[in-house]
Amino acid sequence: MQRKQSNKLYKEAKKYFPGGVNSPVRAFKSVFGSPLFIEKGNGSKIYDADGNEFIDFCCSWGPLILGHNNSKIREKVISAITSGTTFGAPTKLENELAKLILQNNRFIEKLRFVSSGTEAVMSAVRLARGFTKRDKIIKFDGCYHGHTDYLLVKAGSGLATFGTSSSAGVPESFAKETIVLPLNDKEAVKKAFENFKNEIACVVIEPIPANNGLLLQEKSYLEFLREITKANGSLLIFDEVISGFRVGFCGAAGFYGIQPDVVTYGKIIGGGLPVGAYGSSEKIMSCVSPDGPVYQAGTLSGNPVAMSGGIAQLKECLKKGFYQKLETKTQNFVTSINKFAELQGYKLKVFTVGSIFWFAFTELEKVQTSEQIDPKSMEKYKILHNELLKRGIYFAPSGYEVGFVSSAHTSKDLTKAKNAVFESLKFVFKND
Ligand SMILES: *Cc1c(COP(=O)(O)O)cnc(C)c1O
C-alpha cells in the first residue's frame, strides 16, 4: 500500500497543528503508521491522497449513517448554500428539522440546536444545574461526553470520592463537582446519592456507552438510574450523541423504552455537518434563555446549511424498514466473524447493537465496565487495523473505538470486509 502522499501531507500538517491533526485520535497514535489523508468519499468507500480505496467502517466516527457523499444530502445542502450560509436570524429550515425530530420522538417536547456534541452535553448539564439549583454531577468511567472541563474527569484514586481531571488545564475545583463512578454498579450510585443528598444535579450517561469499547449495560441498570434520579430530585441525562438516530430514530431512549429528563444529540443529527442538540420536556426547556435563566447561545447554531444536512439525512432514516435493514446487515456481518473466531479458537468477541460493532480481544462473555478491558489487548487491535488497511478496509485508528455500518454498505462490501477480517485475524493470532 502506497502512503507517499499521505506521509508528505502529514509532515506538512505537523508544522501547522499539534500532532498534525485537529482532533487527537486521528493521529494514529494507537495503531501502526501515520494518518491517511482522505481526498474523497462515496457511498461506503473513501479514497486517500495516494489513490488507495477503502471500505470505511469509521464513517467519520458516527455521523454518516447514509455513507459518504449521499446524493440527497448533497443536493439539499447545495440548494441551501446558494441562498447564503448563515444569517444569525431564524430560518424555516430550523423549524423543519425540529418538526421532523419532535413529531417522531416521544421522549422530548422541545429542543435547542447547537453546533457540536460537546456543546450539547455542556448545555444539558448547565440546564440540569439551573433547573435543580444543584452543582454536583455523576458521570461514569468509560463514557465520553465531549471535552468540557468538568466532563474530562476520571475516577479519583483509592477511596477518593471526587474525580480528578483527565486533562491538563482543568481546575481541580471543577473536577470536584464531578463524581465519577464505575458503570454497571448500582451500589456505587446509591452510595453517591447517600453521601451527597440534595446536592446532585444530574446523572449523565451514554445509555449505550460506545466511546471506550461498546460497554452494553443491562436495561435494569438504566431503569435503576431512572428511578434513583427521580427519587432524589436529580435529572437523568442520556448522552445520545452516538446512539441517537443510530439504534433507532429515538435512540437508546426508544431502544430501551426509558424516559430520560434531558437528551443530547450530535453526529447523525447533522448529516455530516456540525450540528448538536439537547432536548427535554417543555417545562425543563423553559429554563433556557430567553424563556428562562439558563444562558446558552451560538453564532452559527441552526444555520441553514447544517440544518439541511440534518433534514436530508433524518428523512432517509425515517423511511420504513431503514433501521431493520441496517441492523440485519450488521448482525449478519458480526455473527459470521464471531462464528469464525470461535471455530478458530481465537480470543475475540465482536459486540454489537443496531449498526454499531466493537472488536474486543477478550474471553469474557460480556464487557460492561472500562476495567474489564485489558489494555494489552490493544496490541492485537493494532495488528488487525494494519492488516485490514492493507486489504482495503478502514477501521477507526484505536481499539477503544467502535465501528459503524451505514446504509451505503452493500452485501458485497460486507463480504469483502468479512474475508479481510478472517485473513487479518490469522496475523493477529499468529504467535498465540
Ligand atoms: C462524539 C461524542 C461527543 C462529543 O461530540 P463532538 O461533536 O465531538 O463535540 C459527546 N458525547 C458522545 C457520547 C459522543 O460520542
Short mmCIF file of C-alpha atoms and ligand atoms in Angstrom, two decimals:
data_model
loop_
_atom_site.label_atom_id
_atom_site.label_comp_id
_atom_site.label_asym_id
_atom_site.label_seq_id
_atom_site.Cartn_x
_atom_site.Cartn_y
_atom_site.Cartn_z
CA MET A 1 0.00 0.00 0.00
CA GLN A 2 1.41 3.32 -1.13
CA ARG A 3 1.43 6.05 1.54
CA LYS A 4 3.73 8.59 -0.06
CA GLN A 5 1.29 11.48 -0.42
CA SER A 6 -0.34 10.93 2.97
CA ASN A 7 3.05 10.89 4.64
CA LYS A 8 4.05 14.07 2.86
CA LEU A 9 0.83 15.83 3.84
CA TYR A 10 1.18 14.63 7.41
CA LYS A 11 4.71 16.00 7.61
CA GLU A 12 3.39 19.37 6.49
CA ALA A 13 0.37 19.22 8.82
CA LYS A 14 2.69 18.71 11.78
CA LYS A 15 4.03 22.21 11.11
CA TYR A 16 0.56 23.66 11.46
CA PHE A 17 -1.26 21.63 14.09
CA PRO A 18 -0.33 19.94 17.36
CA GLY A 19 0.33 16.35 16.38
CA GLY A 20 -0.56 17.30 12.81
CA VAL A 21 -4.28 16.93 13.45
CA ASN A 22 -7.34 18.86 14.56
CA SER A 23 -8.69 16.11 16.80
CA PRO A 24 -6.26 13.82 18.65
CA VAL A 25 -7.44 10.29 17.83
CA ARG A 26 -6.94 11.00 14.12
CA ALA A 27 -3.19 10.96 14.67
CA PHE A 28 -2.94 7.13 14.53
CA LYS A 29 -1.03 7.10 17.84
CA SER A 30 -2.71 3.85 18.89
CA VAL A 31 -2.07 1.98 15.64
CA PHE A 32 0.79 1.48 13.21
CA GLY A 33 1.87 4.12 10.73
CA SER A 34 0.64 7.67 10.35
CA PRO A 35 -2.75 9.03 9.33
CA LEU A 36 -4.12 8.62 5.85
CA PHE A 37 -5.19 11.88 4.29
CA ILE A 38 -8.59 11.37 2.76
CA GLU A 39 -9.37 13.01 -0.53
CA LYS A 40 -12.93 11.92 -1.14
CA GLY A 41 -15.67 9.58 -0.09
CA ASN A 42 -18.51 7.97 -1.96
CA GLY A 43 -21.05 5.55 -0.55
CA SER A 44 -19.24 3.04 1.66
CA LYS A 45 -15.81 3.97 0.31
CA ILE A 46 -13.11 6.51 1.00
CA TYR A 47 -10.09 7.34 -1.13
CA ASP A 48 -6.81 8.66 0.24
CA ALA A 49 -4.29 11.05 -1.27
CA ASP A 50 -2.35 8.12 -2.77
CA GLY A 51 -5.43 6.83 -4.54
CA ASN A 52 -5.96 3.87 -2.20
CA GLU A 53 -9.59 2.79 -1.85
CA PHE A 54 -11.04 1.60 1.47
CA ILE A 55 -14.40 0.36 2.64
CA ASP A 56 -14.96 2.73 5.55
CA PHE A 57 -16.27 1.49 8.91
CA CYS A 58 -15.32 4.62 10.82
CA CYS A 59 -17.88 6.77 8.97
CA SER A 60 -16.45 9.99 10.41
CA TRP A 61 -16.91 8.48 13.91
CA GLY A 62 -20.65 8.02 13.51
CA PRO A 63 -22.42 10.81 11.65
CA LEU A 64 -22.51 9.13 8.24
CA ILE A 65 -25.32 6.63 8.63
CA LEU A 66 -26.06 7.01 4.89
CA GLY A 67 -22.40 6.67 3.93
CA HIS A 68 -20.32 9.29 2.11
CA ASN A 69 -21.49 11.89 -0.37
CA ASN A 70 -25.12 10.85 -0.21
CA SER A 71 -26.95 12.49 -3.13
CA LYS A 72 -29.99 13.56 -1.08
CA ILE A 73 -27.81 15.32 1.47
CA ARG A 74 -25.56 16.81 -1.17
CA GLU A 75 -28.44 18.27 -3.15
CA LYS A 76 -30.22 19.71 -0.13
CA VAL A 77 -27.02 21.27 1.22
CA ILE A 78 -26.08 22.77 -2.13
CA SER A 79 -29.54 24.18 -2.54
CA ALA A 80 -29.33 25.82 0.91
CA ILE A 81 -25.85 27.18 0.35
CA THR A 82 -26.85 29.06 -2.79
CA SER A 83 -29.12 31.23 -0.62
CA GLY A 84 -26.41 32.11 1.89
CA THR A 85 -24.73 30.20 4.66
CA THR A 86 -25.80 31.94 7.85
CA PHE A 87 -27.90 34.89 8.92
CA GLY A 88 -27.82 34.88 12.70
CA ALA A 89 -31.60 35.10 12.42
CA PRO A 90 -34.18 32.33 12.37
CA THR A 91 -34.82 30.38 9.17
CA LYS A 92 -37.62 27.94 8.38
CA LEU A 93 -35.14 25.11 7.98
CA GLU A 94 -34.68 25.11 11.77
CA ASN A 95 -38.42 24.55 12.13
CA GLU A 96 -38.30 21.83 9.53
CA LEU A 97 -35.57 19.82 11.27
CA ALA A 98 -37.12 20.37 14.71
CA LYS A 99 -40.53 19.22 13.48
CA LEU A 100 -39.05 16.16 11.83
CA ILE A 101 -37.42 15.18 15.12
CA LEU A 102 -40.15 16.13 17.60
CA GLN A 103 -43.00 14.55 15.62
CA ASN A 104 -41.18 11.25 15.61
CA ASN A 105 -39.66 11.25 19.08
CA ARG A 106 -41.92 10.83 22.09
CA PHE A 107 -39.09 11.48 24.59
CA ILE A 108 -38.63 15.22 24.07
CA GLU A 109 -41.04 18.11 23.59
CA LYS A 110 -38.66 20.95 22.79
CA LEU A 111 -35.07 21.24 21.74
CA ARG A 112 -32.26 23.66 21.06
CA PHE A 113 -29.77 23.29 18.21
CA VAL A 114 -26.06 23.81 18.84
CA SER A 115 -23.01 23.03 16.70
CA SER A 116 -21.36 20.00 18.31
CA GLY A 117 -21.89 17.12 20.67
CA THR A 118 -19.59 18.72 23.23
CA GLU A 119 -21.72 21.84 23.20
CA ALA A 120 -24.92 19.81 23.51
CA VAL A 121 -23.78 17.95 26.63
CA MET A 122 -22.23 21.05 28.18
CA SER A 123 -25.54 22.88 27.73
CA ALA A 124 -27.59 19.94 29.00
CA VAL A 125 -25.56 19.80 32.21
CA ARG A 126 -25.90 23.55 32.69
CA LEU A 127 -29.64 23.17 32.20
CA ALA A 128 -29.78 20.38 34.79
CA ARG A 129 -27.83 22.52 37.26
CA GLY A 130 -30.01 25.54 36.58
CA PHE A 131 -33.22 23.55 36.88
CA THR A 132 -32.27 21.71 40.09
CA LYS A 133 -30.20 24.56 41.58
CA ARG A 134 -27.54 21.99 42.46
CA ASP A 135 -23.89 21.77 41.40
CA LYS A 136 -22.64 18.20 41.54
CA ILE A 137 -22.96 15.74 38.72
CA ILE A 138 -22.41 12.00 38.40
CA LYS A 139 -20.70 10.57 35.35
CA PHE A 140 -19.31 7.12 34.59
CA ASP A 141 -15.87 5.80 33.93
CA GLY A 142 -15.94 4.54 30.34
CA CYS A 143 -18.32 7.19 28.99
CA TYR A 144 -17.22 10.18 26.93
CA HIS A 145 -19.23 13.36 26.80
CA GLY A 146 -17.06 15.76 24.83
CA HIS A 147 -14.22 17.93 26.06
CA THR A 148 -15.99 20.24 28.52
CA ASP A 149 -13.84 20.90 31.62
CA TYR A 150 -15.94 19.16 34.26
CA LEU A 151 -16.57 16.17 31.97
CA LEU A 152 -12.87 15.50 31.38
CA VAL A 153 -12.70 13.86 34.75
CA LYS A 154 -11.71 10.35 35.73
CA ALA A 155 -12.23 8.38 38.89
CA GLY A 156 -10.03 9.50 41.78
CA SER A 157 -7.54 7.01 43.16
CA GLY A 158 -8.35 4.68 46.04
CA LEU A 159 -11.07 5.90 48.32
CA ALA A 160 -11.27 9.42 46.90
CA THR A 161 -14.87 10.25 46.20
CA PHE A 162 -14.30 13.07 43.77
CA GLY A 163 -12.90 12.78 40.32
CA THR A 164 -9.57 14.10 39.18
CA SER A 165 -9.15 15.85 35.87
CA SER A 166 -8.12 13.68 32.95
CA SER A 167 -6.69 16.65 31.06
CA ALA A 168 -4.22 19.35 31.98
CA GLY A 169 -5.89 22.72 32.21
CA VAL A 170 -8.95 21.52 34.10
CA PRO A 171 -9.03 23.14 37.56
CA GLU A 172 -9.27 20.63 40.40
CA SER A 173 -12.09 22.77 41.76
CA PHE A 174 -14.13 21.93 38.63
CA ALA A 175 -13.26 18.25 38.86
CA LYS A 176 -14.51 18.27 42.46
CA GLU A 177 -18.04 18.89 41.25
CA THR A 178 -17.96 15.68 39.24
CA ILE A 179 -18.42 12.30 40.86
CA VAL A 180 -17.06 9.53 38.67
CA LEU A 181 -18.46 6.04 39.18
CA PRO A 182 -17.93 2.67 37.51
CA LEU A 183 -20.63 1.54 35.08
CA ASN A 184 -22.93 -1.34 35.94
CA ASP A 185 -22.62 -0.79 39.71
CA LYS A 186 -25.87 0.11 41.44
CA GLU A 187 -24.30 0.21 44.90
CA ALA A 188 -21.82 2.91 43.86
CA VAL A 189 -24.68 5.09 42.63
CA LYS A 190 -26.73 4.50 45.80
CA LYS A 191 -23.77 5.45 47.94
CA ALA A 192 -23.11 8.64 46.00
CA PHE A 193 -26.73 9.70 46.45
CA GLU A 194 -26.47 8.97 50.19
CA ASN A 195 -23.22 10.88 50.57
CA PHE A 196 -24.45 13.89 48.61
CA LYS A 197 -28.09 14.13 49.49
CA ASN A 198 -29.77 17.01 47.67
CA GLU A 199 -26.50 18.03 46.02
CA ILE A 200 -26.59 16.07 42.77
CA ALA A 201 -28.00 17.94 39.79
CA CYS A 202 -27.86 15.10 37.33
CA VAL A 203 -26.57 11.72 36.29
CA VAL A 204 -25.15 11.84 32.80
CA ILE A 205 -24.58 8.61 30.92
CA GLU A 206 -24.18 7.26 27.43
CA PRO A 207 -27.09 4.80 27.65
CA ILE A 208 -25.19 2.80 25.05
CA PRO A 209 -21.58 3.54 26.02
CA ALA A 210 -19.65 3.46 22.74
CA ASN A 211 -16.59 5.63 23.25
CA ASN A 212 -14.45 3.25 25.28
CA GLY A 213 -15.35 -0.02 23.71
CA LEU A 214 -19.01 -0.92 23.45
CA LEU A 215 -19.98 -1.38 27.09
CA LEU A 216 -23.57 -2.54 26.77
CA GLN A 217 -25.47 -2.03 30.03
CA GLU A 218 -28.41 -4.04 31.33
CA LYS A 219 -31.80 -2.44 30.80
CA SER A 220 -32.48 -2.96 34.51
CA TYR A 221 -29.44 -0.86 35.35
CA LEU A 222 -30.65 2.05 33.22
CA GLU A 223 -34.09 1.68 34.80
CA PHE A 224 -32.43 1.83 38.18
CA LEU A 225 -30.73 5.11 37.21
CA ARG A 226 -34.11 6.42 36.11
CA GLU A 227 -35.65 5.57 39.47
CA ILE A 228 -32.88 6.77 41.74
CA THR A 229 -32.54 10.13 39.97
CA LYS A 230 -36.29 10.67 40.18
CA ALA A 231 -36.37 9.74 43.86
CA ASN A 232 -33.61 12.24 44.60
CA GLY A 233 -34.84 15.15 42.51
CA SER A 234 -31.91 14.83 40.09
CA LEU A 235 -32.19 14.79 36.33
CA LEU A 236 -31.18 11.85 34.16
CA ILE A 237 -29.30 12.95 31.04
CA PHE A 238 -28.94 10.47 28.19
CA ASP A 239 -25.98 11.49 26.09
CA GLU A 240 -27.14 10.09 22.78
CA VAL A 241 -24.56 11.78 20.59
CA ILE A 242 -23.68 8.34 19.18
CA SER A 243 -26.79 6.30 19.92
CA GLY A 244 -29.30 8.95 18.84
CA PHE A 245 -30.76 8.16 15.39
CA ARG A 246 -28.35 5.18 15.31
CA VAL A 247 -30.03 2.33 17.18
CA GLY A 248 -33.40 3.63 16.00
CA PHE A 249 -34.85 7.06 15.35
CA CYS A 250 -35.47 7.58 19.07
CA GLY A 251 -32.02 6.35 20.03
CA ALA A 252 -31.38 4.44 23.21
CA ALA A 253 -34.39 6.02 24.95
CA GLY A 254 -36.58 4.33 22.35
CA PHE A 255 -34.49 1.17 22.25
CA TYR A 256 -34.86 0.57 26.00
CA GLY A 257 -38.17 2.39 26.45
CA ILE A 258 -36.78 4.64 29.18
CA GLN A 259 -37.75 8.29 29.53
CA PRO A 260 -34.73 10.43 30.41
CA ASP A 261 -35.11 14.06 31.55
CA VAL A 262 -32.73 15.54 29.01
CA VAL A 263 -31.33 14.00 25.81
CA THR A 264 -28.33 15.19 23.83
CA TYR A 265 -27.70 14.58 20.15
CA GLY A 266 -24.83 15.14 17.74
CA LYS A 267 -23.15 13.22 14.94
CA ILE A 268 -26.02 11.73 12.85
CA ILE A 269 -28.33 14.68 13.53
CA GLY A 270 -26.32 16.92 11.16
CA GLY A 271 -25.87 14.54 8.24
CA GLY A 272 -22.11 15.18 8.30
CA LEU A 273 -22.36 18.88 9.06
CA PRO A 274 -21.75 20.38 12.51
CA VAL A 275 -24.99 20.03 14.46
CA GLY A 276 -25.78 19.07 18.01
CA ALA A 277 -28.95 19.42 20.05
CA TYR A 278 -30.35 19.00 23.50
CA GLY A 279 -33.97 18.39 24.22
CA SER A 280 -36.32 17.84 27.12
CA SER A 281 -39.86 18.47 28.32
CA GLU A 282 -41.45 21.87 27.75
CA LYS A 283 -41.17 22.54 31.44
CA ILE A 284 -37.44 21.91 31.71
CA MET A 285 -36.67 23.62 28.40
CA SER A 286 -38.48 26.73 29.60
CA CYS A 287 -35.46 27.32 31.85
CA VAL A 288 -33.34 28.03 28.78
CA SER A 289 -32.67 31.61 27.75
CA PRO A 290 -34.52 33.73 26.58
CA ASP A 291 -37.50 31.98 28.27
CA GLY A 292 -35.53 31.24 31.43
CA PRO A 293 -32.35 31.96 33.37
CA VAL A 294 -30.04 29.28 31.87
CA TYR A 295 -27.93 31.10 29.29
CA GLN A 296 -26.86 29.33 26.11
CA ALA A 297 -26.24 30.76 22.64
CA GLY A 298 -24.42 30.19 19.35
CA THR A 299 -23.48 32.37 16.36
CA LEU A 300 -23.84 29.52 13.89
CA SER A 301 -26.46 27.50 15.80
CA GLY A 302 -29.18 26.22 13.49
CA ASN A 303 -27.54 27.66 10.38
CA PRO A 304 -29.39 26.73 7.18
CA VAL A 305 -26.57 24.69 5.63
CA ALA A 306 -26.13 22.44 8.65
CA MET A 307 -29.90 22.14 9.12
CA SER A 308 -30.23 20.98 5.51
CA GLY A 309 -27.74 18.18 6.07
CA GLY A 310 -29.74 17.02 9.08
CA ILE A 311 -33.10 17.23 7.34
CA ALA A 312 -31.97 15.24 4.32
CA GLN A 313 -30.34 12.55 6.46
CA LEU A 314 -33.11 12.13 9.04
CA LYS A 315 -35.76 11.92 6.30
CA GLU A 316 -33.97 8.84 4.98
CA CYS A 317 -33.73 7.36 8.49
CA LEU A 318 -37.49 7.73 8.87
CA LYS A 319 -38.23 5.56 5.84
CA LYS A 320 -39.93 2.31 6.67
CA GLY A 321 -37.57 -0.53 7.44
CA PHE A 322 -34.45 1.67 7.41
CA TYR A 323 -33.14 0.60 10.81
CA GLN A 324 -34.26 -3.00 10.45
CA LYS A 325 -32.31 -3.41 7.24
CA LEU A 326 -29.21 -1.78 8.68
CA GLU A 327 -29.34 -3.91 11.79
CA THR A 328 -29.83 -7.18 9.91
CA LYS A 329 -26.84 -6.38 7.70
CA THR A 330 -24.69 -5.61 10.72
CA GLN A 331 -25.78 -8.63 12.71
CA ASN A 332 -25.00 -10.98 9.81
CA PHE A 333 -21.55 -9.46 9.46
CA VAL A 334 -20.83 -9.71 13.18
CA THR A 335 -22.26 -13.21 13.58
CA SER A 336 -20.09 -14.61 10.81
CA ILE A 337 -16.98 -13.14 12.43
CA ASN A 338 -17.90 -14.40 15.89
CA LYS A 339 -18.52 -17.88 14.47
CA PHE A 340 -15.20 -17.84 12.65
CA ALA A 341 -13.33 -16.69 15.77
CA GLU A 342 -14.94 -19.38 17.88
CA LEU A 343 -14.15 -22.08 15.35
CA GLN A 344 -10.52 -21.00 15.21
CA GLY A 345 -10.34 -20.70 18.99
CA TYR A 346 -9.43 -17.02 18.78
CA LYS A 347 -9.79 -14.87 21.87
CA LEU A 348 -12.06 -12.41 20.10
CA LYS A 349 -15.63 -11.27 20.54
CA VAL A 350 -17.44 -8.75 18.43
CA PHE A 351 -20.08 -6.96 20.46
CA THR A 352 -22.87 -5.22 18.64
CA VAL A 353 -26.10 -3.27 18.89
CA GLY A 354 -28.00 -1.82 15.95
CA SER A 355 -25.39 -0.90 13.36
CA ILE A 356 -22.58 -0.41 15.91
CA PHE A 357 -19.92 -3.07 16.45
CA TRP A 358 -16.77 -3.41 18.55
CA PHE A 359 -13.95 -5.92 18.28
CA ALA A 360 -12.93 -7.00 21.80
CA PHE A 361 -9.94 -9.27 22.25
CA THR A 362 -11.31 -10.92 25.33
CA GLU A 363 -12.59 -14.20 26.72
CA LEU A 364 -15.31 -12.51 28.75
CA GLU A 365 -18.92 -13.15 27.75
CA LYS A 366 -19.81 -9.53 28.49
CA VAL A 367 -17.71 -6.40 28.80
CA GLN A 368 -19.64 -3.79 30.76
CA THR A 369 -17.05 -1.66 32.54
CA SER A 370 -13.87 0.00 31.34
CA GLU A 371 -11.95 -2.02 33.94
CA GLN A 372 -12.81 -5.21 32.06
CA ILE A 373 -10.89 -4.03 29.02
CA ASP A 374 -7.33 -5.32 29.11
CA PRO A 375 -5.05 -2.54 27.76
CA LYS A 376 -2.70 -5.26 26.47
CA SER A 377 -5.44 -6.49 24.14
CA MET A 378 -4.97 -3.27 22.18
CA GLU A 379 -1.75 -4.69 20.77
CA LYS A 380 -3.93 -7.17 18.92
CA TYR A 381 -6.13 -4.42 17.57
CA LYS A 382 -3.07 -2.62 16.21
CA ILE A 383 -2.18 -5.64 14.12
CA LEU A 384 -5.78 -6.10 12.98
CA HIS A 385 -6.05 -2.44 11.98
CA ASN A 386 -2.86 -2.58 9.94
CA GLU A 387 -3.72 -5.86 8.19
CA LEU A 388 -7.19 -4.54 7.34
CA LEU A 389 -5.80 -1.35 5.83
CA LYS A 390 -3.60 -3.47 3.57
CA ARG A 391 -6.74 -5.25 2.44
CA GLY A 392 -8.71 -2.08 1.74
CA ILE A 393 -10.72 -1.95 4.95
CA TYR A 394 -10.66 1.20 7.10
CA PHE A 395 -11.41 0.75 10.81
CA ALA A 396 -11.10 3.54 13.41
CA PRO A 397 -7.45 4.04 14.43
CA SER A 398 -7.95 2.87 18.03
CA GLY A 399 -9.15 -0.38 19.56
CA TYR A 400 -11.28 1.54 22.04
CA GLU A 401 -13.40 2.93 19.21
CA VAL A 402 -16.45 1.23 17.75
CA GLY A 403 -17.23 0.63 14.07
CA PHE A 404 -20.31 1.68 12.16
CA VAL A 405 -22.19 0.14 9.26
CA SER A 406 -24.03 2.59 7.01
CA SER A 407 -26.93 2.09 4.63
CA ALA A 408 -24.39 2.52 1.81
CA HIS A 409 -22.52 -0.66 2.76
CA THR A 410 -23.53 -3.33 0.23
CA SER A 411 -23.53 -7.07 0.85
CA LYS A 412 -20.53 -7.21 -1.47
CA ASP A 413 -18.71 -4.71 0.79
CA LEU A 414 -19.55 -6.72 3.87
CA THR A 415 -18.44 -10.00 2.31
CA LYS A 416 -15.16 -8.42 1.28
CA ALA A 417 -14.70 -6.94 4.76
CA LYS A 418 -15.56 -10.24 6.43
CA ASN A 419 -12.99 -12.14 4.37
CA ALA A 420 -10.40 -9.46 5.06
CA VAL A 421 -11.10 -9.82 8.77
CA PHE A 422 -10.71 -13.62 8.56
CA GLU A 423 -7.35 -13.26 6.81
CA SER A 424 -6.16 -10.50 9.12
CA LEU A 425 -7.01 -12.43 12.26
CA LYS A 426 -4.51 -15.10 11.22
CA PHE A 427 -1.80 -12.47 11.60
CA VAL A 428 -3.26 -11.15 14.84
CA PHE A 429 -3.14 -14.61 16.45
CA LYS A 430 -0.02 -15.85 14.70
CA ASN A 431 2.02 -16.09 17.90
CA ASP A 432 -0.69 -17.34 20.26
C1 LIG B 1 -18.74 12.38 19.96
C2 LIG B 1 -19.39 12.47 21.28
C3 LIG B 1 -19.46 13.67 22.00
C4 LIG B 1 -18.78 14.93 21.52
O1 LIG B 1 -19.28 15.37 20.31
P1 LIG B 1 -18.39 16.36 19.39
O2 LIG B 1 -19.29 16.68 18.25
O3 LIG B 1 -17.17 15.60 19.03
O4 LIG B 1 -18.09 17.55 20.23
C5 LIG B 1 -20.18 13.70 23.17
N1 LIG B 1 -20.79 12.60 23.65
C6 LIG B 1 -20.74 11.43 22.99
C7 LIG B 1 -21.47 10.26 23.54
C8 LIG B 1 -20.02 11.32 21.80
O5 LIG B 1 -19.95 10.14 21.18
#
